[in-house]
Amino acid sequence: MSGHAIEKKSPAQRVFYAFALAILFTVMFESAHLVPRFTGGIATIGAVGFLLLAGTLFSELGEIIGLPHLTGYLLAGIIAGPFVLHLIDHDTVTRLSMVDRLALSLIALAGGAELKLDMVKKGIKSLAWATLIQCLAGLILMTGVFIACSPLIPFTQALTLMQLCGVGLLWGMLAITRSPSACLGILSQTRAEGPIARFSLAFIMSSDVVVVVLLAGVMTLARPLISPDASFSLAVFSTLGKEILGSIALGTTIGLALAAYLHLWGKQLLVVFIVLGFGVNEGINYIHFEPLLAFLVAGFVVQNFSKHGGRFLEAIEQTGGVVYVIFFASAGAHLDITLLKTLWPVALVLCGTRAAITYGASRFAARLAGDPPVVEKWAFSGLISQAGIALGIASLIVREFPQFGSGFSALAIAAVAINEMIGPIIFKLALDKNRESKSNEEGKIDVGVAAPPAAPEH
Amino acid sequence: HAVWGAFLGTALLGVGIGTRLGLSDLTVTFVEGVTIAIFSPQRAALRFLLAPTERAVMLPTLLLAGTRLDFHVFKSNWHLLAIVLYVLFARAVAKWISGWMLGATSPDVRAAGGSIGAGLLSAGALSIAFGLTIAMRFPGPSGDLILLAAALATALGEIFAPRALKRLLDRAGELDQARASTTSIPAASEQQAHS
């Protein structure tokens, strides 16, 4: 991550931010009251503006207690969204998902650009062990936990044991997905550099590819368990292979084209990102390739096979700064918090055991790989967060298996909501505690501030 | 990022809330800008930050306005052309009068001579933006007419105003001053290089 000083804010500034936030919510609330039904493009524009301001202000206020900015953006979306204050309605929240495409493209490009070849080569053993242990342990153990918790889960009551095993496998699959967006969001805010940051970034970015492959395998295994009349078929792997290879090839081409553009022209990168995020993204989806993988590879190519990696990354960070606020705030608005009211006990148990398994697997894998003690102890911290990818997989599972669709979806949303809120806090805490976060430098914000000097005695 | 977020957020929120409450979104965002210009201690820095975005914003607006121009509105309604010409004429007269009043009240301006009003005829992207907003808010012959009038006023302004302004500045001797100051800068830097 590029180095960048973070200014310390005075108490007067914080008070001003709180006041501005109150005014903002009041204005939005009153206008929603005066004109209740207001939908369409202009409503979306207003919602984007509101979320940008509210997310920024929430994140500035959250800094006081050391919360990551990401949590502030999420909170803004949750509070303003259709499940709490209804300042933004469902239709507008759906329209806001357009921003997700741009944000995920930037996240994937940045993720790939952060992966330097020498860093990957050095950490390949660590990555390999971590991927193997986390995926195996996560999948098998979370399947077992899900089956054990089934008496607490309403939609599993009518399932046979075989069906329960199938659904458990799918839940295990969901449990091993991570959040590249949350990881990059935290690293972008903290400008963290160090073994925990490097490991988390490399693991989370590479695990996406693994998750895509594993998902196909798990769905193939689960299908005959859940639907007795369904047959076991390996045809899906052929399609998956084409998808992965095609995405890598396309990503390489995009990366080379970007490198050439940066070399020959290098201006108006904002326009380039918008074209990639909306236009090229749509094209990649149309030919049934994986945009996240393609852009990851593109970013990797620009960083490692051209001289413009640093400038490219800086441009993404500048653009991403504003885009991420909208992305995470709209993710917060999407979160059905009302589901948490009914499902929080079982969701909490599942999330808690997932965190424990992640921690244990992380320590075991680090020991096998001979990683430094700080990685052994803290590498798990970046792996707790879940966000869009997990929800995407949940909705894919729901489409494939409509028999238990809504129940599974509700539980998945509740669990992802908890992980999405807790995960970034744990990650930032780990980075701050191990002094990898630039916000721990002298004169900057720190959770444990020194006491003010004593007043002179007269 | 926070500054850009605040800027964009304020502008977009202004558009959203303004439209929701039936206000003109252009006016709302313009007032936001004026408020920043008056009250913000960092107005110069903010202006510097926003300056590069002008082309990126204005060029698509002008393109959109150009695609919306509809001259067919005159085919069945020739009297509308008369209205547009009258509006342009009235604008030119108003500018001439304001130029005359400026000359009457300010000795510096008087030195530039007559037809100051011609120099004030320029109408830029903001006029087009207003015309486009009205055309989109009130689709039909009225909105199209206003956009046409704005576009023609801008075109005429671009033809006459720069030349007139240049003549005025020349007459007032301000162009010579500007030329003198630009030639002295290389001389001063050469002196510095030799010492």
XYZ file of C-alpha atoms in Angstrom:
653
model
C 0.000 0.000 0.000
C 1.343 3.496 -0.765
C 2.459 5.398 2.306
C 0.307 8.344 3.348
C 0.115 10.432 6.507
C -3.174 10.401 8.383
C -4.069 13.662 10.115
C -5.118 13.710 13.723
C -8.541 15.318 14.202
C -9.230 17.766 17.024
C -12.215 17.369 19.408
C -13.798 20.451 17.836
C -13.651 18.773 14.432
C -15.272 15.646 15.847
C -18.069 17.708 17.385
C -18.557 19.413 14.034
C -18.775 16.040 12.300
C -21.389 14.840 14.796
C -23.377 18.028 14.273
C -23.111 17.705 10.498
C -24.276 14.092 10.697
C -27.288 15.096 12.773
C -28.184 17.824 10.267
C -27.757 15.408 7.381
C -30.078 12.808 8.879
C -32.598 15.471 9.827
C -32.687 16.911 6.292
C -33.036 13.469 4.761
C -35.676 12.422 7.275
C -37.760 15.556 6.767
C -37.574 15.356 2.985
C -38.592 11.675 3.149
C -41.506 12.726 5.351
C -42.579 15.599 3.087
C -42.348 13.575 -0.129
C -42.675 9.930 0.915
C -42.828 8.261 -2.500
C -39.788 9.246 -4.484
C -38.087 6.642 -6.629
C -36.162 6.529 -9.866
C -32.793 7.765 -11.082
C -32.788 11.045 -9.165
C -33.664 9.257 -5.929
C -30.648 7.018 -6.505
C -28.438 10.055 -7.100
C -29.646 11.593 -3.847
C -29.093 8.286 -2.026
C -25.533 8.069 -3.356
C -24.840 11.592 -2.132
C -26.377 10.871 1.256
C -24.449 7.627 1.730
C -21.200 9.307 0.683
C -21.634 12.030 3.278
C -23.099 9.848 6.024
C -20.520 7.104 5.484
C -17.645 9.585 5.569
C -18.959 11.270 8.724
C -19.726 7.983 10.497
C -16.250 6.714 9.719
C -14.661 9.911 11.054
C -16.638 9.585 14.288
C -15.922 5.842 14.538
C -12.198 6.674 14.538
C -12.614 7.938 18.095
C -13.056 4.355 19.344
C -10.701 2.883 16.753
C -13.396 1.484 14.484
C -12.339 0.890 10.889
C -13.799 3.290 8.323
C -15.486 0.350 6.678
C -17.633 -0.212 9.763
C -18.691 3.425 9.633
C -19.762 3.048 6.002
C -21.717 -0.128 6.865
C -23.422 1.543 9.815
C -24.483 4.483 7.663
C -26.118 2.113 5.207
C -27.735 -0.038 7.892
C -29.249 2.930 9.762
C -30.433 4.755 6.656
C -31.539 1.614 4.855
C -34.994 0.130 4.334
C -34.804 -2.033 7.473
C -34.184 0.723 10.041
C -34.962 4.396 9.246
C -36.276 3.831 5.685
C -34.479 6.908 4.363
C -33.473 4.776 1.378
C -36.073 2.419 -0.010
C -35.698 -1.095 -1.451
C -35.909 0.057 -5.056
C -33.094 2.553 -4.583
C -30.969 -0.036 -2.762
C -31.408 -2.381 -5.738
C -30.370 0.364 -8.160
C -27.297 1.099 -6.043
C -25.996 -2.379 -6.825
C -24.706 -0.888 -10.092
C -21.912 0.649 -8.058
C -20.949 -2.849 -6.865
C -19.686 -3.715 -10.333
C -17.295 -0.773 -10.389
C -16.229 -1.339 -6.793
C -15.558 -5.065 -7.265
C -13.570 -4.369 -10.432
C -11.419 -1.861 -8.569
C -11.046 -4.251 -5.639
C -9.928 -7.077 -7.923
C -7.545 -4.797 -9.878
C -6.075 -3.467 -6.634
C -5.831 -6.959 -5.173
C -3.934 -8.225 -8.168
C -1.715 -5.151 -8.264
C -0.808 -5.631 -4.603
C 0.454 -9.154 -5.279
C 4.104 -8.712 -6.147
C 5.747 -11.739 -7.711
C 8.650 -11.905 -5.268
C 6.216 -11.621 -2.344
C 4.113 -14.474 -3.744
C 7.213 -16.616 -4.380
C 8.474 -16.043 -0.835
C 5.117 -16.878 0.706
C 4.063 -19.710 -1.604
C 4.658 -22.409 0.989
C 2.738 -20.482 3.633
C -0.091 -19.761 1.186
C -0.315 -23.366 0.071
C -0.546 -24.753 3.604
C -2.983 -22.058 4.693
C -5.241 -22.659 1.703
C -5.224 -26.424 2.180
C -5.820 -26.396 5.933
C -8.333 -23.539 5.968
C -10.413 -25.000 3.145
C -10.343 -28.582 4.418
C -10.812 -27.770 8.092
C -13.350 -25.065 7.395
C -15.421 -27.177 5.039
C -15.441 -30.400 7.074
C -15.702 -28.923 10.555
C -18.326 -26.300 9.670
C -20.401 -29.020 8.007
C -20.277 -30.898 11.298
C -21.138 -27.781 13.324
C -24.100 -27.052 11.062
C -25.421 -30.597 11.465
C -24.925 -30.355 15.251
C -26.801 -27.021 15.375
C -29.640 -28.239 13.161
C -32.120 -28.530 16.104
C -31.802 -24.719 16.406
C -32.292 -24.078 12.674
C -35.990 -23.949 11.659
C -35.734 -24.848 7.955
C -33.733 -28.053 8.642
C -36.415 -29.704 10.749
C -38.082 -31.367 7.782
C -34.820 -32.611 6.207
C -33.587 -36.211 6.238
C -30.071 -36.997 7.482
C -28.698 -37.216 3.940
C -30.287 -33.930 3.009
C -28.943 -32.371 6.194
C -25.440 -33.526 5.250
C -25.867 -31.967 1.820
C -27.055 -28.641 3.256
C -24.269 -28.810 5.834
C -21.722 -29.159 3.033
C -23.153 -26.081 1.362
C -22.935 -24.181 4.639
C -19.334 -25.326 5.033
C -18.663 -23.966 1.555
C -20.142 -20.623 2.545
C -18.040 -20.569 5.691
C -14.742 -20.705 3.828
C -15.424 -17.649 1.658
C -13.590 -14.481 2.637
C -14.004 -10.837 1.771
C -11.454 -9.246 -0.554
C -13.357 -5.962 -0.327
C -13.191 -5.810 3.474
C -9.509 -6.761 3.433
C -8.626 -4.080 0.926
C -10.896 -1.573 2.629
C -9.004 -1.983 5.909
C -5.576 -2.052 4.270
C -6.470 1.049 2.271
C -7.488 2.948 5.401
C -4.617 1.827 7.622
C -1.915 1.766 4.884
C -0.713 -1.316 6.726
C 2.572 -2.947 5.797
C 3.919 -6.072 7.429
C 3.612 -9.849 7.548
C -0.047 -9.904 8.638
C -1.114 -7.464 5.916
C 0.890 -9.288 3.242
C -0.349 -12.720 4.239
C -4.003 -11.629 4.511
C -3.954 -9.942 1.114
C -2.216 -12.801 -0.681
C -4.366 -15.470 0.956
C -7.723 -13.747 0.487
C -7.057 -12.859 -3.145
C -5.821 -16.327 -4.059
C -8.542 -18.071 -2.045
C -11.165 -16.601 -4.394
C -9.933 -18.853 -7.184
C -9.943 -21.847 -4.842
C -13.471 -21.048 -3.657
C -14.783 -20.933 -7.234
C -13.349 -24.390 -7.958
C -14.447 -25.863 -4.628
C -17.941 -24.467 -5.028
C -18.454 -26.421 -8.208
C -17.204 -29.568 -6.495
C -19.343 -29.108 -3.380
C -22.472 -28.371 -5.422
C -21.822 -31.550 -7.430
C -21.506 -33.587 -4.223
C -24.457 -31.970 -2.454
C -26.914 -32.250 -5.313
C -27.559 -36.041 -5.132
C -27.672 -35.838 -1.296
C -30.357 -33.153 -1.285
C -32.387 -34.224 -4.318
C -32.464 -38.044 -4.562
C -33.511 -37.925 -8.209
C -30.509 -35.765 -9.136
C -27.518 -37.570 -10.609
C -23.820 -37.149 -10.005
C -22.205 -35.368 -12.938
C -18.683 -34.136 -13.551
C -19.676 -32.061 -16.579
C -19.693 -28.951 -14.421
C -15.904 -29.211 -13.967
C -15.370 -28.984 -17.702
C -17.353 -25.749 -17.815
C -15.566 -24.494 -14.736
C -12.169 -25.268 -16.232
C -13.020 -23.287 -19.343
C -14.297 -20.450 -17.201
C -11.153 -20.267 -15.082
C -8.688 -20.623 -17.950
C -10.655 -18.191 -20.063
C -10.793 -15.640 -17.252
C -7.034 -15.908 -16.703
C -6.326 -15.516 -20.425
C -8.689 -12.547 -20.714
C -7.264 -10.971 -17.570
C -3.749 -11.283 -18.974
C -4.856 -9.550 -22.172
C -6.549 -6.752 -20.225
C -3.449 -6.368 -18.067
C -1.158 -6.094 -21.068
C -3.486 -3.590 -22.705
C -3.539 -1.525 -19.506
C 0.247 -1.642 -19.250
C 0.544 -0.454 -22.843
C -1.952 2.345 -22.201
C -0.080 3.455 -19.083
C 3.178 3.477 -21.006
C 1.920 5.312 -24.078
C -0.661 7.673 -22.630
C -1.381 7.135 -18.934
C -3.996 9.888 -18.537
C -7.704 9.927 -17.664
C -7.426 6.743 -15.634
C -10.799 7.480 -14.030
C -12.430 7.048 -17.434
C -10.473 3.806 -17.945
C -11.714 2.426 -14.630
C -15.306 3.363 -15.417
C -15.041 1.629 -18.792
C -13.548 -1.451 -17.127
C -15.985 -1.464 -14.229
C -19.149 -1.088 -16.255
C -18.397 -1.937 -19.870
C -15.737 -4.640 -19.750
C -17.325 -6.186 -16.642
C -20.607 -6.638 -18.501
C -18.772 -8.138 -21.455
C -16.979 -10.638 -19.234
C -20.275 -11.663 -17.612
C -21.868 -12.023 -21.029
C -19.309 -14.616 -22.119
C -19.718 -16.409 -18.766
C -16.221 -15.759 -17.488
C -15.384 -14.611 -13.973
C -14.787 -10.818 -13.787
C -13.176 -10.915 -10.345
C -10.576 -13.419 -11.506
C -9.975 -11.614 -14.801
C -9.362 -8.251 -13.121
C -7.222 -9.870 -10.422
C -4.966 -11.291 -13.121
C -5.007 -7.947 -14.984
C -3.814 -6.091 -11.886
C -1.157 -8.728 -11.280
C 0.134 -8.378 -14.854
C 0.337 -4.579 -14.647
C 2.238 -4.740 -11.339
C 4.671 -7.488 -12.230
C 5.189 -7.128 -15.976
C 5.313 -3.360 -16.415
C 6.984 -0.372 -14.757
C 3.696 1.343 -13.957
C 2.422 -0.802 -11.118
C 2.924 1.869 -8.469
C 1.158 4.600 -10.434
C -1.630 2.203 -11.367
C -2.191 1.247 -7.743
C -2.197 4.868 -6.634
C -4.808 5.740 -9.258
C -7.004 2.843 -8.104
C -6.700 3.959 -4.483
C -7.700 7.501 -5.392
C -10.733 6.365 -7.338
C -11.573 3.591 -4.937
C -11.669 5.893 -1.939
C -15.005 7.361 -2.958
C -16.366 4.192 -4.586
C -15.728 2.045 -1.509
C -17.799 4.379 0.684
C -20.809 3.883 -1.575
C -20.107 0.158 -1.978
C -19.956 -0.606 1.741
C -22.749 1.788 2.651
C -25.038 0.185 0.081
C -23.938 -3.241 1.384
C -25.074 -2.053 4.798
C -28.400 -0.883 3.357
C -28.819 -4.337 1.769
C -28.360 -6.128 5.107
C -31.666 -7.382 6.420
C -31.080 -6.543 10.058
C -34.581 -7.711 10.994
C -33.495 -11.273 10.271
C -30.849 -10.917 12.951
C -33.603 -10.376 15.517
C -34.907 -13.909 15.044
C -31.814 -15.753 13.907
C -29.094 -14.144 16.021
C -28.577 -17.036 18.484
C -27.869 -19.685 15.870
C -26.074 -17.207 13.604
C -23.853 -16.212 16.529
C -23.015 -19.847 17.297
C -22.173 -20.539 13.657
C -20.077 -17.366 13.371
C -18.323 -18.041 16.659
C -17.373 -21.576 15.691
C -16.289 -20.381 12.249
C -13.971 -17.853 13.883
C -12.583 -20.491 16.245
C -11.975 -22.951 13.395
C -10.326 -20.224 11.326
C -8.042 -19.366 14.253
C -7.117 -22.981 14.899
C -6.545 -23.783 11.228
C -4.484 -20.637 10.829
C -2.167 -21.544 13.712
C -1.798 -25.116 12.524
C -1.056 -24.117 8.925
C 1.442 -21.469 10.047
C 3.260 -24.010 12.192
C 3.481 -26.458 9.291
C 4.765 -23.715 6.978
C 7.246 -22.385 9.533
C 5.731 -18.890 9.508
C 6.883 -16.207 11.971
C 5.070 -16.122 15.348
C 3.138 -12.936 14.497
C 1.590 -14.632 11.463
C 0.869 -17.771 13.457
C -0.949 -15.764 16.086
C -2.728 -13.101 13.996
C -3.130 -14.340 10.429
C -6.698 -15.435 11.199
C -7.788 -11.827 11.830
C -8.185 -10.886 8.173
C -10.118 -14.054 7.382
C -13.194 -13.428 9.532
C -14.896 -10.830 7.305
C -17.485 -11.879 4.791
C -19.410 -9.733 2.351
C -20.592 -9.734 -1.236
C -18.968 -12.943 -2.401
C -20.516 -14.958 0.430
C -23.937 -13.458 -0.298
C -23.455 -14.167 -3.990
C -22.682 -17.803 -3.249
C -25.693 -17.973 -0.907
C -28.028 -16.717 -3.621
C -26.489 -19.180 -6.106
C -27.141 -22.035 -3.656
C -30.675 -20.784 -3.100
C -31.339 -20.761 -6.868
C -29.953 -24.270 -7.285
C -31.832 -25.698 -4.290
C -35.125 -23.824 -3.916
C -36.479 -26.458 -1.491
C -34.854 -24.740 1.472
C -34.059 -21.474 -0.314
C -35.490 -18.730 1.853
C -34.458 -20.281 5.164
C -30.874 -20.845 4.022
C -30.716 -17.346 2.574
C -31.998 -15.769 5.794
C -29.453 -17.609 7.931
C -26.657 -16.806 5.481
C -27.556 -13.118 5.522
C -27.633 -13.080 9.315
C -24.236 -14.798 9.589
C -22.652 -12.634 6.903
C -24.021 -9.529 8.640
C -22.288 -10.504 11.882
C -19.018 -11.357 10.109
C -19.201 -8.202 8.015
C -19.462 -6.053 11.131
C -17.088 -7.905 13.465
C -14.452 -9.029 10.945
C -13.048 -5.628 9.962
C -12.815 -4.587 13.620
C -10.761 -7.689 14.493
C -8.509 -7.197 11.462
C -7.844 -3.545 12.243
C -7.208 -4.403 15.884
C -4.605 -6.979 14.831
C -2.885 -4.531 12.476
C -2.868 -1.769 15.121
C -1.645 -4.072 17.887
C 1.254 -5.342 15.789
C 2.140 -1.835 14.591
C 1.583 -2.655 10.956
C -1.015 0.067 10.665
C 0.342 3.498 9.694
C -2.309 5.071 11.934
C -0.198 3.925 14.872
C 2.614 6.329 14.041
C 3.472 9.126 16.490
C 1.136 12.081 16.334
C -1.589 10.048 14.693
C -4.753 8.543 16.060
C -4.191 5.746 18.540
C -6.663 3.941 20.749
C -4.440 4.352 23.832
C -3.595 8.063 23.768
C -1.136 9.532 26.271
C -2.619 11.557 29.164
C -2.467 15.358 28.740
C 0.386 17.117 30.568
C -0.432 18.084 34.150
C -1.344 21.719 34.764
C 1.521 23.702 36.304
C 1.250 24.259 40.058
C 1.015 27.833 41.288
C -10.722 10.908 -0.502
C -12.763 12.444 2.316
C -12.746 15.851 0.593
C -13.870 14.360 -2.708
C -16.440 12.277 -0.891
C -17.803 15.366 0.848
C -17.860 17.384 -2.381
C -19.528 14.743 -4.473
C -21.840 13.750 -1.662
C -23.013 17.319 -1.124
C -23.574 17.900 -4.830
C -25.450 14.658 -5.403
C -27.496 15.039 -2.232
C -28.389 18.572 -3.294
C -29.613 17.265 -6.635
C -31.611 14.486 -4.993
C -33.256 16.545 -2.276
C -33.772 19.547 -4.533
C -35.605 17.464 -7.118
C -37.553 15.636 -4.427
C -38.828 18.935 -3.023
C -39.582 20.339 -6.474
C -36.665 22.776 -6.509
C -34.258 23.432 -9.345
C -31.305 21.106 -8.812
C -29.016 23.438 -10.750
C -29.896 26.306 -8.435
C -29.408 24.168 -5.348
C -25.935 23.050 -6.402
C -25.052 26.575 -7.513
C -26.036 27.918 -4.091
C -23.939 25.175 -2.485
C -20.966 26.368 -4.513
C -21.574 30.000 -3.588
C -21.844 29.052 0.094
C -18.510 27.237 -0.068
C -16.955 30.198 -1.877
C -18.151 32.612 0.811
C -17.715 30.643 4.015
C -14.999 28.078 3.453
C -11.490 29.070 4.581
C -10.113 26.555 2.075
C -12.019 27.920 -0.894
C -8.870 28.428 -2.972
C -7.702 24.866 -2.386
C -11.165 23.509 -3.148
C -11.330 25.539 -6.339
C -7.950 24.133 -7.348
C -9.211 20.628 -6.612
C -12.323 21.059 -8.720
C -10.764 22.892 -11.659
C -9.611 19.767 -13.566
C -13.126 18.318 -13.455
C -14.640 21.187 -15.432
C -13.966 19.688 -18.848
C -14.947 16.196 -17.737
C -18.326 17.521 -16.579
C -19.054 20.205 -19.146
C -18.124 18.352 -22.326
C -20.694 15.543 -21.876
C -23.283 18.182 -20.850
C -22.645 20.146 -24.037
C -22.752 16.956 -26.076
C -26.080 15.995 -24.539
C -27.449 19.490 -25.108
C -26.323 19.337 -28.727
C -28.117 16.042 -29.309
C -31.326 17.526 -27.865
C -31.387 20.539 -30.145
C -34.456 20.269 -32.307
C -34.788 22.755 -35.165
C -37.905 20.985 -36.423
C -39.884 22.897 -33.836
C -39.741 25.873 -36.264
C -41.215 23.915 -39.193
C -44.795 24.123 -38.033
C -44.337 27.177 -35.800
C -42.443 29.927 -37.600
C -43.502 32.464 -35.032
C -41.322 30.591 -32.521
C -38.283 31.566 -34.577
C -39.392 35.167 -34.244
C -39.597 34.706 -30.458
C -36.051 33.290 -30.326
C -34.691 36.112 -32.471
C -36.507 38.614 -30.292
C -34.985 37.030 -27.145
C -31.497 37.245 -28.662
C -32.082 40.830 -29.710
C -33.450 41.729 -26.262
C -30.388 40.142 -24.645
C -28.046 42.101 -26.867
C -29.896 45.329 -26.050
C -29.801 44.549 -22.321
C -26.051 43.919 -22.506
C -25.532 47.151 -24.431
C -27.520 49.077 -21.788
C -25.593 47.467 -18.928
C -22.335 48.227 -20.744
C -23.399 51.865 -21.155
C -24.310 52.048 -17.429
C -20.952 50.548 -16.480
C -19.204 53.110 -18.625
C -21.254 55.900 -17.062
C -20.390 54.883 -13.512
C -16.765 53.706 -13.785
C -13.971 55.919 -15.200
C -11.721 52.868 -15.788
C -14.344 51.194 -17.914
C -15.092 54.460 -19.728
C -11.503 54.550 -20.928
C -12.158 51.407 -22.916
C -14.708 53.256 -25.026
C -18.182 52.204 -26.199
C -19.692 48.841 -26.946
C -18.628 47.377 -23.624
C -21.878 45.518 -23.825
C -20.589 43.550 -26.814
C -17.805 42.243 -24.610
C -20.408 41.052 -22.104
C -22.366 39.102 -24.719
C -20.532 35.894 -23.968
C -22.755 33.092 -22.666
C -21.082 29.866 -21.779
C -21.632 26.346 -20.617
C -23.743 27.458 -17.665
C -26.407 28.914 -19.982
C -26.446 25.692 -21.954
C -26.731 23.724 -18.725
C -29.746 25.801 -17.649
C -31.316 25.422 -21.073
C -30.770 21.668 -20.988
C -32.250 21.375 -17.494
C -35.359 23.240 -18.565
C -35.654 21.159 -21.744
C -35.459 17.962 -19.677
C -37.787 19.226 -16.945
C -40.371 20.511 -19.456
C -40.144 18.261 -22.508
C -41.906 19.643 -25.550
C -41.806 22.793 -27.694
C -41.313 25.208 -24.738
C -38.322 23.378 -23.303
C -36.789 22.846 -26.745
C -37.233 26.509 -27.521
C -35.424 27.610 -24.387
C -32.558 25.226 -25.087
C -32.347 26.548 -28.652
C -32.304 30.126 -27.422
C -29.535 29.287 -24.941
C -27.514 27.517 -27.638
C -27.915 30.364 -30.154
C -27.067 32.959 -27.500
C -23.910 31.020 -26.675
C -22.957 30.665 -30.325
C -23.490 34.390 -31.009
C -21.672 35.284 -27.855
C -18.685 33.169 -28.917
C -18.621 34.916 -32.305
C -18.823 38.538 -31.135
C -17.790 38.745 -27.519
C -14.118 37.645 -27.619
C -13.247 40.060 -30.423
C -15.129 42.904 -28.776
C -13.483 42.193 -25.420
C -10.033 42.079 -26.995
C -10.681 45.426 -28.683
C -11.847 46.928 -25.394
C -8.838 45.661 -23.453
C -6.521 46.911 -26.186
C -8.159 50.311 -26.098
C -7.815 50.423 -22.319
C -4.122 49.586 -22.649
C -4.453 46.454 -20.486
C -3.250 44.107 -23.229
C 0.017 46.036 -23.576
C 0.542 45.764 -19.819
C -0.015 42.025 -19.952
C 2.417 41.641 -22.864
C 5.016 43.697 -20.989
C 4.779 41.595 -17.856
C 5.155 38.311 -19.778
C 8.290 39.505 -21.645
C 9.905 40.687 -18.396
C 9.620 37.231 -16.782
C 12.086 35.515 -19.207
C 14.445 38.494 -18.835
C 14.354 38.211 -15.049
C 14.923 34.468 -15.130
C 17.848 34.897 -17.549
C 19.363 37.432 -15.159
C 18.982 34.950 -12.340
C 20.605 32.179 -14.385
C 23.663 34.350 -15.203
C 24.235 35.533 -11.602
